[in-house]
Tab-separated table of C-alpha atoms in Angstrom:
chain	number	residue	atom	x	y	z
A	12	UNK	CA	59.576	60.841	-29.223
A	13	UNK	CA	58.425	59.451	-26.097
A	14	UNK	CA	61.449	57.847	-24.800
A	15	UNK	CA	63.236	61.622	-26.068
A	16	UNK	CA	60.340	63.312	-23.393
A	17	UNK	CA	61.574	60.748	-20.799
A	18	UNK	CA	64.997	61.489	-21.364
A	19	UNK	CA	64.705	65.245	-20.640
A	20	UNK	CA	62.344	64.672	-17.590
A	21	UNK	CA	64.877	62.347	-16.461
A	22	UNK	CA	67.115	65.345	-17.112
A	23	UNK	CA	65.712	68.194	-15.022
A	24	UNK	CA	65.144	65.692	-12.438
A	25	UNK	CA	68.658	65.291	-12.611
A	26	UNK	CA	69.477	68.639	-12.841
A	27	UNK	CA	67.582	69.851	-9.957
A	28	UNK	CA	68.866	67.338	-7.558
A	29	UNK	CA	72.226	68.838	-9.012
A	30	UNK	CA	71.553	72.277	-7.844
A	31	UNK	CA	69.803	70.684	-4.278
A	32	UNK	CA	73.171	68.480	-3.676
A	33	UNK	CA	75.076	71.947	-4.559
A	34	UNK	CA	73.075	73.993	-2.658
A	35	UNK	CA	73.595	71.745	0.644
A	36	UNK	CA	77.106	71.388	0.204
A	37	UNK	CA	77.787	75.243	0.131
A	38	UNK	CA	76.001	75.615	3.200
A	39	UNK	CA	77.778	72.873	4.475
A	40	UNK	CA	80.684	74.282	3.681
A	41	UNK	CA	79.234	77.563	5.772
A	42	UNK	CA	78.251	76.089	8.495
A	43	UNK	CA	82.187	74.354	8.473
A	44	UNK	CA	83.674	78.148	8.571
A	45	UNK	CA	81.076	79.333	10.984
A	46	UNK	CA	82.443	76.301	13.372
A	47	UNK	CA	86.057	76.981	12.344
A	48	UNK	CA	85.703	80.746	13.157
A	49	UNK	CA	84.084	79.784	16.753
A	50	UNK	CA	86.918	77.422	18.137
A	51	UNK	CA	89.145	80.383	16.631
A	52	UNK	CA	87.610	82.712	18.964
A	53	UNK	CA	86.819	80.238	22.174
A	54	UNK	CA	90.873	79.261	21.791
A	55	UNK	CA	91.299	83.010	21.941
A	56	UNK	CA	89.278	83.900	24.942
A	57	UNK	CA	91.265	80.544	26.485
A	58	UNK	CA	94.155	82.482	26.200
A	59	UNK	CA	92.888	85.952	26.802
A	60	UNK	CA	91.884	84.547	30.202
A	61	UNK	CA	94.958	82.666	31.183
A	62	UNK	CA	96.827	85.935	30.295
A	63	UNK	CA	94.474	87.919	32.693
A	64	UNK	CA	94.736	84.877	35.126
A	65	UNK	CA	98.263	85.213	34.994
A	66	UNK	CA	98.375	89.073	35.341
A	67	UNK	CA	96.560	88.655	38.785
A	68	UNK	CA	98.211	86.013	40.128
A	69	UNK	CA	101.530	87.836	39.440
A	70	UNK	CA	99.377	90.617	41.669
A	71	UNK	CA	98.655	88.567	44.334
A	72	UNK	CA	101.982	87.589	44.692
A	73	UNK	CA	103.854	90.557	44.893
A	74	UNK	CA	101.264	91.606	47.050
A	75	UNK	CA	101.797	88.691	49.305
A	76	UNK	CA	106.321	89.915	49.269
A	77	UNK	CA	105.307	93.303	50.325
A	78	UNK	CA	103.447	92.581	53.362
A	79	UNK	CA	101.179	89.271	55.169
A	80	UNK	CA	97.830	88.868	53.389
A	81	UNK	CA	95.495	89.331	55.822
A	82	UNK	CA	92.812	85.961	55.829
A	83	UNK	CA	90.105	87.856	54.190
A	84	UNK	CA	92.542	88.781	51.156
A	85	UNK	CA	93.637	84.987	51.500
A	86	UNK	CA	90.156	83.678	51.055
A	87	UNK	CA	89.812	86.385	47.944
A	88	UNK	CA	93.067	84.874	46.288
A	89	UNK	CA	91.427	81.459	46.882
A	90	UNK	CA	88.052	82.411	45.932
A	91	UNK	CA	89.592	83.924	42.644
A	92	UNK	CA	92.022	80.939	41.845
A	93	UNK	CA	88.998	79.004	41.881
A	94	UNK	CA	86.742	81.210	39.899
A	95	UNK	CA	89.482	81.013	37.426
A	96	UNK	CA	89.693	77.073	37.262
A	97	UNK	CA	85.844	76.957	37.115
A	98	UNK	CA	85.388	79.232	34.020
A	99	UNK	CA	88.350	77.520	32.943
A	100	UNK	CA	86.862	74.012	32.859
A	101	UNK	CA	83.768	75.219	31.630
A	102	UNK	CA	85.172	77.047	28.624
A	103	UNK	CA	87.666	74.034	27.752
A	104	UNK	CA	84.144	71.701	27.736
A	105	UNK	CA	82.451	74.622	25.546
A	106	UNK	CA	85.226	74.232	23.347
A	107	UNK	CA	85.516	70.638	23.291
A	108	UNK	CA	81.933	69.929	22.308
A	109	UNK	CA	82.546	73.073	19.887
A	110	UNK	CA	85.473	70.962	18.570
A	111	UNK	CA	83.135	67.133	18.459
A	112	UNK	CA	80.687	69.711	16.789
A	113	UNK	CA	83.013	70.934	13.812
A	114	UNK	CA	84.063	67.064	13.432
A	115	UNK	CA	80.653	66.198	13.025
A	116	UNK	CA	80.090	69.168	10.326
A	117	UNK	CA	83.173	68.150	8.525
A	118	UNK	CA	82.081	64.814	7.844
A	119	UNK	CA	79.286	65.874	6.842
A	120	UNK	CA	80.898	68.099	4.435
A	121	UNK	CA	82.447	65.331	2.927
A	122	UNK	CA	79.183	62.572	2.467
A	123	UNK	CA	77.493	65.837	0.688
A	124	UNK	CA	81.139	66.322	-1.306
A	125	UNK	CA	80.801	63.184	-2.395
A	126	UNK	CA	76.783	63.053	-3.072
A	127	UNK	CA	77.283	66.292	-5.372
A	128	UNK	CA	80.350	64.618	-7.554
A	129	UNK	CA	78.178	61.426	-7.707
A	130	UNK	CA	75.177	63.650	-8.867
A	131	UNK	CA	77.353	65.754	-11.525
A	132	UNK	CA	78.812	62.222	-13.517
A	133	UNK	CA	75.554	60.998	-13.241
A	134	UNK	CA	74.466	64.516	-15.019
A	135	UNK	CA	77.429	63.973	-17.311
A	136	UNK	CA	76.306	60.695	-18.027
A	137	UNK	CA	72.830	61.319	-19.212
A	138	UNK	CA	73.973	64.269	-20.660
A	139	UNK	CA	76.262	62.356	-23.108
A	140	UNK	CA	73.176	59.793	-23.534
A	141	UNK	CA	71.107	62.159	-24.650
A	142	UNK	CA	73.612	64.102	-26.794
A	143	UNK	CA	73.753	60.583	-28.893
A	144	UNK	CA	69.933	60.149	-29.002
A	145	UNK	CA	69.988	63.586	-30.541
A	146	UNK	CA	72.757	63.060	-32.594
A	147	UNK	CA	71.084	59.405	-33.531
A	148	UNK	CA	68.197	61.046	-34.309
A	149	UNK	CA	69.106	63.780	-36.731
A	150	UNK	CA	70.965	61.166	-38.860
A	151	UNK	CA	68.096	58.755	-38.938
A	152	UNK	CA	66.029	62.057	-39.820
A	153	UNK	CA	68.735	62.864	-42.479
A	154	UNK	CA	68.765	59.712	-44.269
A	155	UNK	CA	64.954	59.567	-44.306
A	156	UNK	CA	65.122	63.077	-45.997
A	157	UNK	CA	67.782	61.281	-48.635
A	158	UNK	CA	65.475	58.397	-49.012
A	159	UNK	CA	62.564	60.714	-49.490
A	160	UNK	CA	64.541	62.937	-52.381
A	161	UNK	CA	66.086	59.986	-54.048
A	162	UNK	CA	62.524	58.358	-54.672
A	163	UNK	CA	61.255	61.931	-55.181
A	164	UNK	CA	63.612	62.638	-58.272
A	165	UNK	CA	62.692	59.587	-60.920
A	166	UNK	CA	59.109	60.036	-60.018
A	167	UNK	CA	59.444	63.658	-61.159
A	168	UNK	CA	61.247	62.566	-64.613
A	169	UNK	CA	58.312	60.189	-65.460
């Protein structure tokens, strides 16, 4: 019986690292989306603001055909081209360490993949094991109870 208590405390140790390794990989898996769904939306404001950047510099320009920009609305088309490039190069290095980031969290995703498949043969395993100690058990427990009523039944005749 002892080594049967050890089994099933080797068991729901087993068990609960099971539901630990699944635990971490779903929020793994979360915190994947969550980085997925934020270089979605930094590629989109990327775009949304070369769109807008476009828009105005189309402005500028056909202001420009019309008539001479005077210097001060020269230095504001400067000033605003290079506003443009700045947030530009900022949000390209927000999304390229967003990017490194999601790498990062997708390997990860995969060493606790792999930890929880390791952890569920292993549960497999013992289960099986101790499926045959029970099973190894009950027919040692069934021929004792033959043993017992085959020298039961000429003691009874006597």
């Amino acid at each position: 019986m002892n080594e049967r208590r050890q089994l099933e405390k080797l068991r729901a140790l087993r068990e609960s690292r099971l539901r630990r390794a699944e635990y971490a990989l779903a929020e793994q898996k979360r915190r994947c989306r969550d980085d997925t769904e934020r270089l979605a939306a930094l590629d989109a404001e990327l775009v949304e603001q070369r769109h807008a950047f476009d828009y105005r510099e189309q402005a500028w320009f056909d202001s420009s055909g019309e008539r001479a920009l005077s210097g001060t609305a020269l230095e504001e088309v400067r000033q605003g081209i290079n506003e443009h490039y700045r947030r530009q190069a900022a949000l390209e290095e927000t999304r390229l360490e967003a990017e490194r980031e999601q790498r990062r969290q997708l390997t990860e995703r995969e060493r606790r993949a792999a930890e929880w498949a390791r952890r569920v043969r292993r549960e497999r395993a013992l289960e099986k094991l101790v499926a045959r100690r029970r099973d190894a058990e009950r027919h040692r427990d069934e021929a004792h109870a033959e043993l017992e009523i085959e020298d039961a039944g000429p003691r009874g005749e006597r």
